[in-house]
Coordinates of C-alpha atoms in Angstrom, one line a residue:
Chain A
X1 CA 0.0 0.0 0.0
X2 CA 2.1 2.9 -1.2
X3 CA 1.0 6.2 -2.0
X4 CA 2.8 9.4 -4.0
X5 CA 2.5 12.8 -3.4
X6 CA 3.8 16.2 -4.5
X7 CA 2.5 18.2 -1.5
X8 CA 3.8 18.0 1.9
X9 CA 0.6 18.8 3.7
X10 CA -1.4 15.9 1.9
X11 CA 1.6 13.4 2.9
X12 CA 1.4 14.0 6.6
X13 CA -2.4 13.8 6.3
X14 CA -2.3 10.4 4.6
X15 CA 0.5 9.1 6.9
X16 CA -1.6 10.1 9.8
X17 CA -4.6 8.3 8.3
X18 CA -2.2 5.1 7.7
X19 CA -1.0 5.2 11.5
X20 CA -4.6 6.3 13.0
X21 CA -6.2 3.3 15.0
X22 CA -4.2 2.0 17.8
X23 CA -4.6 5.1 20.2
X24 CA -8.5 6.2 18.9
X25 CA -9.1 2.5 19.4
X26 CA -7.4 2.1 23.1
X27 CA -9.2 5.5 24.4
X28 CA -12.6 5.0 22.8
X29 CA -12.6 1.3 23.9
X30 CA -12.0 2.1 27.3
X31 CA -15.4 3.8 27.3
X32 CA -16.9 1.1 27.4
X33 CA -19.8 -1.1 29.1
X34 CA -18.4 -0.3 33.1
X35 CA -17.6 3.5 31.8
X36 CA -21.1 3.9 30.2
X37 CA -22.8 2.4 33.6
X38 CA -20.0 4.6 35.7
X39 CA -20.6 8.1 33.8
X40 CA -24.2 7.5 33.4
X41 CA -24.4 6.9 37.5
X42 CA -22.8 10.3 37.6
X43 CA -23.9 12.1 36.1
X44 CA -27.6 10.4 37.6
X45 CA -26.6 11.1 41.4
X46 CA -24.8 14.2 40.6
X47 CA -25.9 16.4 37.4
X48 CA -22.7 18.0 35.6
X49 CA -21.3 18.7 39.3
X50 CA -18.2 16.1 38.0
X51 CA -17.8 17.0 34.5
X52 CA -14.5 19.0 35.9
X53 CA -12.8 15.2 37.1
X54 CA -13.6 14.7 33.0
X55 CA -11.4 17.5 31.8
X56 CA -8.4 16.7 34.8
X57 CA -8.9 13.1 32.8
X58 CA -7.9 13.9 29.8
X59 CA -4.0 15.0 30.2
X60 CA -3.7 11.9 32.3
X61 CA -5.2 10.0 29.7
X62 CA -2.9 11.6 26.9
X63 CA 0.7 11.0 28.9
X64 CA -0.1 7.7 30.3
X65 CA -1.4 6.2 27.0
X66 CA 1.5 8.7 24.9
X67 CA 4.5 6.4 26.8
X68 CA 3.0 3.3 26.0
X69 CA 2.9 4.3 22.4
X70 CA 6.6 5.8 22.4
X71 CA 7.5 2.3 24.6
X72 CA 6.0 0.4 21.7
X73 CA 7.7 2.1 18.5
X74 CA 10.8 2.3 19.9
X75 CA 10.8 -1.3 21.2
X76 CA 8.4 -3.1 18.6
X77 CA 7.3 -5.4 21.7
X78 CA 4.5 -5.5 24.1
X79 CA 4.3 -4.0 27.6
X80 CA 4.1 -7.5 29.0
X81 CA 6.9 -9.1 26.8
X82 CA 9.2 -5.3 27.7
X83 CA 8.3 -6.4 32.3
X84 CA 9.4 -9.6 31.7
X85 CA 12.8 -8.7 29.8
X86 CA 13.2 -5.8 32.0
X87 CA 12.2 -7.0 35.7
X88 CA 12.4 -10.6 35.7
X89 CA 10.2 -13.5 35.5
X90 CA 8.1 -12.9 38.9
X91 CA 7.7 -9.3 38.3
X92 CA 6.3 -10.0 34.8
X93 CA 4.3 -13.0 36.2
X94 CA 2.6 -11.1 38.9
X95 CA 2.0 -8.2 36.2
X96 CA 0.3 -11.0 33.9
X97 CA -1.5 -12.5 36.5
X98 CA -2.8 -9.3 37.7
X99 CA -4.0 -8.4 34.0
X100 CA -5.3 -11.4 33.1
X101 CA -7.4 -11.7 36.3
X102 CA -8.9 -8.3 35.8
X103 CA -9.9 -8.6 32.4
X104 CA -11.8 -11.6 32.7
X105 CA -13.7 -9.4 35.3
X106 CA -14.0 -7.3 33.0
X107 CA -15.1 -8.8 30.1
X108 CA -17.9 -10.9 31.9
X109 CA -19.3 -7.3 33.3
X110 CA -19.2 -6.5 29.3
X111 CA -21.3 -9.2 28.3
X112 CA -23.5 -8.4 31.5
X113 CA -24.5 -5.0 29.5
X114 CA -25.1 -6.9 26.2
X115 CA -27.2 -9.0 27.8
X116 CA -28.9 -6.3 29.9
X117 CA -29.3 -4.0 26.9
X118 CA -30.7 -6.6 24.8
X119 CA -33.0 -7.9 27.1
X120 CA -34.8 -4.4 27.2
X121 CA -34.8 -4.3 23.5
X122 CA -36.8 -7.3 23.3
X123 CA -33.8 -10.2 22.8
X124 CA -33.4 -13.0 24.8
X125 CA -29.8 -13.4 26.3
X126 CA -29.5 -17.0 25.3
X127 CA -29.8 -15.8 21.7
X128 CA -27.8 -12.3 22.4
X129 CA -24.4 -13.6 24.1
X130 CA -24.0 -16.4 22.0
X131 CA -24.5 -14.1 19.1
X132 CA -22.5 -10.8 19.9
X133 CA -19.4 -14.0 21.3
X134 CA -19.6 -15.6 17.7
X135 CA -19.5 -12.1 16.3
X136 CA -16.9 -11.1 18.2
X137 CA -15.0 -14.1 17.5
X138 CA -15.0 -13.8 13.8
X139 CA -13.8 -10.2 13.9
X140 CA -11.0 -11.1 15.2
X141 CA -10.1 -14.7 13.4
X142 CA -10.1 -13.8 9.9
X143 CA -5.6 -13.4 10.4
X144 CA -6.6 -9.5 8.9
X145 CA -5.3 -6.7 11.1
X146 CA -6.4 -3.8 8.7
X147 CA -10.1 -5.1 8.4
X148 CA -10.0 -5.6 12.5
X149 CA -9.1 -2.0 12.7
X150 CA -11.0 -0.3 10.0
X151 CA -14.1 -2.3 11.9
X152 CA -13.3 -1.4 15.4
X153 CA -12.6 2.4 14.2
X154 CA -16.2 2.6 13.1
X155 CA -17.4 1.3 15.8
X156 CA -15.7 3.8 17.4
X157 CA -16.6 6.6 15.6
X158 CA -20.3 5.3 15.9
X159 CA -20.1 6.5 19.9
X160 CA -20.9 10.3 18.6
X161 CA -24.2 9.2 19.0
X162 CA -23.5 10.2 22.6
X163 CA -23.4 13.7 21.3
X164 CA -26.6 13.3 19.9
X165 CA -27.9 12.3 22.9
X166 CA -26.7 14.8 25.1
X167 CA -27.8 17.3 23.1
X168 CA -31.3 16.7 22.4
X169 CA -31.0 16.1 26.6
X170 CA -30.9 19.7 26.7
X171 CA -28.3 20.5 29.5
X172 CA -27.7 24.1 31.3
X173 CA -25.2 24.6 29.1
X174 CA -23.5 28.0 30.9
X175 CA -24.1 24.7 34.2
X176 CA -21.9 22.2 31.9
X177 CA -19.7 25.0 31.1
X178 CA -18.9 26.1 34.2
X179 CA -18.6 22.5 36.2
X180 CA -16.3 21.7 33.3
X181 CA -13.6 24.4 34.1
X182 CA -14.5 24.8 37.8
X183 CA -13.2 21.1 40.2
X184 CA -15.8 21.4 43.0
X185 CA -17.4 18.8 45.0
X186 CA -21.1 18.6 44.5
X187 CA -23.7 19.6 47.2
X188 CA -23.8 17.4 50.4
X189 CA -19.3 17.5 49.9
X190 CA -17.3 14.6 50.0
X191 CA -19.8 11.5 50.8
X192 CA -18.3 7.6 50.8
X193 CA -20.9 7.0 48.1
X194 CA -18.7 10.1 46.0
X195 CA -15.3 9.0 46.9
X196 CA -16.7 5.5 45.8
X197 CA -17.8 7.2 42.4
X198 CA -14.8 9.3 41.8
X199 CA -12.9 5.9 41.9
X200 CA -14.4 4.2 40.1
X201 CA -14.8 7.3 37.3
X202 CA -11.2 7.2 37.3
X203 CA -10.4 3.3 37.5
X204 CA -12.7 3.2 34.4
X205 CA -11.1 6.3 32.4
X206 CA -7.5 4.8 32.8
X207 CA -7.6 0.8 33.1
X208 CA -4.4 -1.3 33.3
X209 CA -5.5 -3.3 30.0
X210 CA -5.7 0.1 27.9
X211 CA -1.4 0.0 28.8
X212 CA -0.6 -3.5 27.4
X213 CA -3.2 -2.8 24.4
X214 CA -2.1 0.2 23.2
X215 CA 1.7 -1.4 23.4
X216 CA 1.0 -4.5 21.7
X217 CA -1.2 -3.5 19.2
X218 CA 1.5 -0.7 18.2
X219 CA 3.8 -3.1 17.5
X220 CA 1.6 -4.9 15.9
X221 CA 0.9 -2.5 13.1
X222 CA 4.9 -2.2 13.0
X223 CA 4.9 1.7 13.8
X224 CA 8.1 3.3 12.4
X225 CA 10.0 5.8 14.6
X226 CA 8.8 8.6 11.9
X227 CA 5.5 7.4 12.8
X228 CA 6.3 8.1 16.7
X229 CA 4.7 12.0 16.1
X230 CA 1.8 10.6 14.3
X231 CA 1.0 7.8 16.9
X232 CA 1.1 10.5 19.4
X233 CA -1.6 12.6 17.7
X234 CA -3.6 9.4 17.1
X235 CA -3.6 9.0 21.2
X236 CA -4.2 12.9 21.5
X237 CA -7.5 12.5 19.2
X238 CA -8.7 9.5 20.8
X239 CA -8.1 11.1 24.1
X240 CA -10.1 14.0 23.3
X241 CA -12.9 12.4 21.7
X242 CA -13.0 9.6 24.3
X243 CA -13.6 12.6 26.9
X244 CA -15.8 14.1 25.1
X245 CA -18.3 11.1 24.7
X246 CA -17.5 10.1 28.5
X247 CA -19.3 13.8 28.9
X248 CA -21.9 13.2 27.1
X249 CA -23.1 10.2 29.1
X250 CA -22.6 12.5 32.0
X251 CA -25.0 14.6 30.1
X252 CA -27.5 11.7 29.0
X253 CA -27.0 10.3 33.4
X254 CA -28.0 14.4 33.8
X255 CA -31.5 13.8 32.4
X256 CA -32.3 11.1 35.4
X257 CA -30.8 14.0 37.6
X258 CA -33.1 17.0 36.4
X259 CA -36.2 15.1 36.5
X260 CA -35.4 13.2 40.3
X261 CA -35.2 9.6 38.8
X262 CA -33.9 7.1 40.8
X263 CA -30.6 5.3 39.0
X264 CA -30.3 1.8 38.9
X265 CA -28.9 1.1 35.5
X266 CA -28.6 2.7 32.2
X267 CA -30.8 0.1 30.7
X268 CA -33.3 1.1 33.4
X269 CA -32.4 5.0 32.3
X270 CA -33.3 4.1 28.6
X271 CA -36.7 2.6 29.9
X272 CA -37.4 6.2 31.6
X273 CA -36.3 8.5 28.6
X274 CA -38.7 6.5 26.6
X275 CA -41.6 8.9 28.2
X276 CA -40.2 11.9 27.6
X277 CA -38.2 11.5 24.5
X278 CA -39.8 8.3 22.4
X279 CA -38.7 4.8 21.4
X280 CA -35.5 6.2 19.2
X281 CA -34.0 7.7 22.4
X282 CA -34.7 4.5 24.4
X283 CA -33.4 2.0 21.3
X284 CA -30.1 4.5 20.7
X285 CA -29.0 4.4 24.3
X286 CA -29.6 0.5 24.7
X287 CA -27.3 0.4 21.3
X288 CA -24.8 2.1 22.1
X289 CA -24.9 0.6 25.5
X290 CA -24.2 -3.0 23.1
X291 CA -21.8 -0.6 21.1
X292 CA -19.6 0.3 23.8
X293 CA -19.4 -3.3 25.2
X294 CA -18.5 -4.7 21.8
X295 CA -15.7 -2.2 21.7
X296 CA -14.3 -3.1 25.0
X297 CA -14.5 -7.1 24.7
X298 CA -12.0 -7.3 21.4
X299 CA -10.0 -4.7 22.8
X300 CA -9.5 -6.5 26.4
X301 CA -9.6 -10.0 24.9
X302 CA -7.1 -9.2 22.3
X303 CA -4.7 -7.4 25.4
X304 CA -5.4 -10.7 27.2
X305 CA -4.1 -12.5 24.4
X306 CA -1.6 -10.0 22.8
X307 CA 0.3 -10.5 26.6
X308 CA 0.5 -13.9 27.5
X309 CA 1.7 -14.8 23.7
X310 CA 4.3 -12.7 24.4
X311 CA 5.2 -14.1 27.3
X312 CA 4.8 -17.3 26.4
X313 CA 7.0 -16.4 23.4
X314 CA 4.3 -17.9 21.1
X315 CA 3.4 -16.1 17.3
X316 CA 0.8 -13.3 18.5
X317 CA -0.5 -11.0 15.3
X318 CA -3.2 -10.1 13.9
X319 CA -1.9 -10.7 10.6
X320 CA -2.0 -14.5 10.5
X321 CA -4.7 -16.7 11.0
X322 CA -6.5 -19.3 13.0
X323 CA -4.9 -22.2 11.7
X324 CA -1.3 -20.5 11.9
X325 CA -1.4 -19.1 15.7
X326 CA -3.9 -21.6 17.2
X327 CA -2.2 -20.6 20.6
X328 CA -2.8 -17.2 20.3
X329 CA -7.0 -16.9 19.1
X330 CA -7.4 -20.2 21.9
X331 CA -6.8 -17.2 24.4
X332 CA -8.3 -14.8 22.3
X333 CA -11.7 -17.1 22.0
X334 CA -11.3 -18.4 25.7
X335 CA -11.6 -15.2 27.3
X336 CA -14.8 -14.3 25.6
X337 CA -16.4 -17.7 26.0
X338 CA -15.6 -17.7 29.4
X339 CA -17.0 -14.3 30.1
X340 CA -19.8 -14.8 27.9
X341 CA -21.0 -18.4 29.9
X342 CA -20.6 -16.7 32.9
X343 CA -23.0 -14.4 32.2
X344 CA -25.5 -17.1 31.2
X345 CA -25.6 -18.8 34.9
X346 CA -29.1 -17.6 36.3
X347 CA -28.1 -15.5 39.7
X348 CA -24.1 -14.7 39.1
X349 CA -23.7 -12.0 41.2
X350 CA -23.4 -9.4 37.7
X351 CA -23.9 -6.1 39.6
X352 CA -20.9 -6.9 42.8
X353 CA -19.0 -8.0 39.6
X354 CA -19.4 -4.4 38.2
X355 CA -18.5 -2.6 40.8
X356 CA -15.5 -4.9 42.2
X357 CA -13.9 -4.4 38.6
X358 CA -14.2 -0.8 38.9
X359 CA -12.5 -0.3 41.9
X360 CA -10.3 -2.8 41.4
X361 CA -9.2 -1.4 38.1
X362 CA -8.4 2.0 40.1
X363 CA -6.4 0.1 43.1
X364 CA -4.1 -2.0 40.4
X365 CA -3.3 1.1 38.0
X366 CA -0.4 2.6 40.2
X367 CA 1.2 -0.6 40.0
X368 CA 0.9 -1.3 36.5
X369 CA 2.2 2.3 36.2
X370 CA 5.1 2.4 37.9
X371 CA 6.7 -0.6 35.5
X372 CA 5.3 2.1 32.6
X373 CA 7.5 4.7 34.8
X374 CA 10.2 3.1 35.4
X375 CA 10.6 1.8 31.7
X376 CA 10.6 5.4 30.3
X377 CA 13.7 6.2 32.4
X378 CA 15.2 3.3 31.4
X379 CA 18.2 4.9 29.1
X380 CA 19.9 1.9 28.5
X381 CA 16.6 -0.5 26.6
X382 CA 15.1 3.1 24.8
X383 CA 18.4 5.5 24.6
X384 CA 18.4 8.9 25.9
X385 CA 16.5 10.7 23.2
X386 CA 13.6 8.8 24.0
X387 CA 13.4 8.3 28.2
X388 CA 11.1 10.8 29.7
X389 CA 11.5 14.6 30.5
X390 CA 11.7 16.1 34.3
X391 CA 8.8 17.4 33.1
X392 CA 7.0 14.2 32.3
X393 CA 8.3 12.3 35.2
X394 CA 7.2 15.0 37.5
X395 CA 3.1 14.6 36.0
X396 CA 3.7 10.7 36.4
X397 CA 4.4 10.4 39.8
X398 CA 1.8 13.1 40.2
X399 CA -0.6 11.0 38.7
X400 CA 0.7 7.5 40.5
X401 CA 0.5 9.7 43.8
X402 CA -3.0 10.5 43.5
X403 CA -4.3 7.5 42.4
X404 CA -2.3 5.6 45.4
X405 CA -4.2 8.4 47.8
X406 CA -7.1 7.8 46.2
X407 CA -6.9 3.7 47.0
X408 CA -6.1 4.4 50.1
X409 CA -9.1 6.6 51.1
X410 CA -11.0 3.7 49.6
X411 CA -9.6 1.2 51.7
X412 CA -10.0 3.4 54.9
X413 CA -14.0 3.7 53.5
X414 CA -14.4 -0.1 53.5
X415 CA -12.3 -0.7 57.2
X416 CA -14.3 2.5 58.9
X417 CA -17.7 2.8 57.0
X418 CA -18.5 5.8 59.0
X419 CA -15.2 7.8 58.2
X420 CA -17.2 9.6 55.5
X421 CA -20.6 11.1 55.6
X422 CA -23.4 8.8 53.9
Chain B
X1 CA 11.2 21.5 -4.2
X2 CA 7.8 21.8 -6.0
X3 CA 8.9 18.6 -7.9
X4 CA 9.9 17.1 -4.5
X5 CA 8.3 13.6 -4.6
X6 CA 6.6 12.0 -1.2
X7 CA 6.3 8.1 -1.0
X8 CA 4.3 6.7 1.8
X9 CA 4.1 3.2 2.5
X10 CA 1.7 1.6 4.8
X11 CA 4.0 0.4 8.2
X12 CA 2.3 -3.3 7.7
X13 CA 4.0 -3.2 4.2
X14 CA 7.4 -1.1 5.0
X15 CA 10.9 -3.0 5.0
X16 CA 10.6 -3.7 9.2
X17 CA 13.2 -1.4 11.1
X18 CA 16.0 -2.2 13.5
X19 CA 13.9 -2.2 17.0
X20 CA 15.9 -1.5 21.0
X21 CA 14.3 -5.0 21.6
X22 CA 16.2 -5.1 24.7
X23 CA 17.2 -8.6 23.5
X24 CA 21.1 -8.1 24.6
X25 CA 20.1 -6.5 27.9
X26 CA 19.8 -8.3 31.0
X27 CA 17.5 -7.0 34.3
X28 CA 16.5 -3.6 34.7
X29 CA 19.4 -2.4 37.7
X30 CA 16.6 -0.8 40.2
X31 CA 18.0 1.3 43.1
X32 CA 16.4 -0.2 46.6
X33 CA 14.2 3.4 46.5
X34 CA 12.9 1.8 43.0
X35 CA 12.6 -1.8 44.5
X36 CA 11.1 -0.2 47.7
X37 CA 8.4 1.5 46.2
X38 CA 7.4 -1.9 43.8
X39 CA 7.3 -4.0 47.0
X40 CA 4.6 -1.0 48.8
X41 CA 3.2 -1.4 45.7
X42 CA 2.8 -4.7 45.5
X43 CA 1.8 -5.0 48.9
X44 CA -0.8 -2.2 48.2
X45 CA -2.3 -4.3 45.7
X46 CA -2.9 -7.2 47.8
X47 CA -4.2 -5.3 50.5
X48 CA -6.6 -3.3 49.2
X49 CA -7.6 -6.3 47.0
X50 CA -8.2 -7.9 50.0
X51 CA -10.7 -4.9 51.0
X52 CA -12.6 -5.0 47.7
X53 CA -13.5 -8.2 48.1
X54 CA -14.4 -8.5 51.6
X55 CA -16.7 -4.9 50.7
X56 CA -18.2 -6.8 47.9
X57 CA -18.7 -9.7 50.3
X58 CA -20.8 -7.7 52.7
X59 CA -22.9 -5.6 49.9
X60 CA -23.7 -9.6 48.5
X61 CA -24.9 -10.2 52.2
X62 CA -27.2 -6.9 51.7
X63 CA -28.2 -8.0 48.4

């Protein structure tokens, strides 16, 4: 696939088009079927009051996933494959472990939303999971990286429906404007039941799978180091728009908040907007509720798989098929099928699921950062033109700070349930 | 430089590049600050692990 050019301008545009996916594809995946229910709730229980955590979201999003990129061009490995040469074999085990264990979380609370969504829109589960699992499946086996990712973009792209939704909501806009700029805590100040949320808006905005994804499928795609400035921008725009549509829940969870509606889920939200709004509101949100799932089960599957073929030292691309990396779809394919019969078993505990994975997600991201950190100071594997600035280093351990504090107050919630306000 | 002629190739299809694999490396060296802050990490993990799950254990109760 070559392309020729006289102008200058229209090669950098076609070069970023070439290099656009892993970073749109990492960001926007992450808001997926915990982020819908997690944005939704907040913007349910607390109007635009937390648009503001938002918009402090999206320069952490930009430098953490912006490293994992650089890591991955300059290397041409995957995070996990980089721990294990880097830190040893029970570093990069624990690392794997943890991963692994958290995805499958993950993924079964993904197929919980497809199953929830499609109930309301008429479909029985036992014909939805099996469905949306075989779909997913053959996304992914056809040994085609370019059609996975031209797919997944549109999917992707798809998500400005959230737009649509938030603004035939009708917010306060000078409201969403001003809780955007302006960090505050909302009325009734700093609850258990907020810190809880502001966790678990975090731990779903920045998830220890979006790290080995982004890595992996970077390498992948074989990014040059003259595409290093391109991948960046691809991680800037899907940061941005991920944001963006992670508002626009907030805005669609608003509705529930202006007219005093008690929250359960967003399928149960999409029931209620159906009387003030009609059946195409109702049908859009439960879609994009499915949408949003899709998205994050073969982008969490494939990090699943991407990691322990590296480790395992097995073939692991897109590029070649079934029948040439058996190894490598098995874990692909196992992970959804796991997740998927999970969610068949009448009475799993779905909802406990949800929010353990949340949380969770938040309490294991320092760790998986400071490996991230510590690799992008690490002069000797990248070279010095490439290892992080004071700059960057100084917003990192800003960042792992916080989110350590933020664990912390957490744990002190769950040990001394009165230590916060209800 | 009008005439100046760009070629762009697709990364999947390029000639691959000479990657910093970190093949000929051995361990990271950590300084015991570095190793001290994985191991409260670690330990962090575990812990607070431990909390989630016992917190989800007593919501299931209230379920």
């Amino acid at each position: 696939m070559t392309y020729k050019t006289n102008s200058k301008f229209l090669a950098s545009i076609i070069t970023f088009l070439m290099v656009l996916g892993p970073g749109l594809i990492v960001c926007e995946a992450d808001n997926d079927a915990g982020a819908v229910s997690s944005y939704i709730q907040a913007g349910a229980q607390y109007g635009t009051h937390l648009l503001w955590l938002l918009v402090l979201l999206l320069p952490v999003t930009y430098f953490i996933q912006e490293m994992v990129a650089r890591l991955g061009v300059i290397t041409g490995k995957g995070y996990a494959a980089i721990i294990y040469k880097r830190f040893g074999k029970a570093w990069g085990t624990l690392s794997l472990v943890e991963l692994l264990s958290l995805n499958f979380l993950t993924l079964t609370t993904e197929f919980a939303a497809i199953s929830l969504a499609c109930t309301k829109l008429g479909i029985n589960p036992f014909i939805s999971i099996p469905l949306s699992a075989f779909g997913l499946i053959y996304l992914v086996v056809s040994g085609n990286y370019l059609k996975w990712e031209r797919i997944v973009i549109t999917l992707c792209l798809l998500d400005v429906a959230w737009l649509i939704m938030a603004f035939v909501s009708g917010p306060n806009w000078l409201h969403v404007a001003q809780h955007s700029v302006i960090p505050h805590a909302p009325q009734g100040g700093l609850t258990g039941n907020l810190l809880f949320l502001i966790i678990a808006v975090v731990g779903t905005t920045i998830a220890p799978w979006q790290l080995f994804f982004q890595q992996s499928c970077v390498a992948d795609k074989k990014l040059r180091f003259a595409d290093l400035k391109y991948a960046r921008l691809d991680t800037l725009f899907g940061s941005i728009f991920t944001i963006i549509v992670a508002g626009a829940m907030m805005l669609v969870g608003n509705i529930a908040y202006q007219h005093h509606w008690a929250f359960t889920d967003p399928a149960q939200l999409a029931m209620d907007v159906l009387k003030i709004y009609g059946p195409w509101m109702k049908n859009l949100l439960l879609i994009m509720m499915i949408n949003a799932a899709v998205l994050g089960t073969t982008a969490i599957s494939l990090s699943s798989a991407w990691a322990f073929g590296e480790v395992k030292g097995w073939h692991h691309s897109l590029h070649k098929g079934i029948k040439e990396e058996p190894k490598f779809y098995a874990i692909y394919v196992s992970c959804i099928l796991c997740a998927a019969g999970l969610v068949l078993i009448p009475h799993a505990p779905l909802e406990l699921i949800i929010v353990g994975v949340q949380v969770l997600s938040g309490i294991m991201l320092p760790s998986a950062l400071v490996f991230l950190q510590l690799l992008l100071n690490d002069e000797e594997l990248i070279g010095k033109e490439f290892v992080n600035k004071t700059w960057n280093n100084v917003v990192n351990w800003t960042i792992i700070i916080v989110l350590f504090v933020l664990s912390i107050l957490l744990g002190l919630q769950v040990v001394l349930p009165n230590l916060f306000p209800k | 430089m009008s005439n100046m002629q760009f070629n762009i190739i697709h990364p999947l299809y390029d000639a691959p590049e000479e990657k910093r694999t970190g093949d000929n490396l051995g361990l990271m060296n950590l300084s015991w600050k570095q190793k001290l802050i994985m191991k409260v990490l670690l330990s962090h993990v575990f812990i607070m692990s431990g909390l989630v799950a016992y917190h989800v254990y007593t919501l299931s109760i209230h379920h």
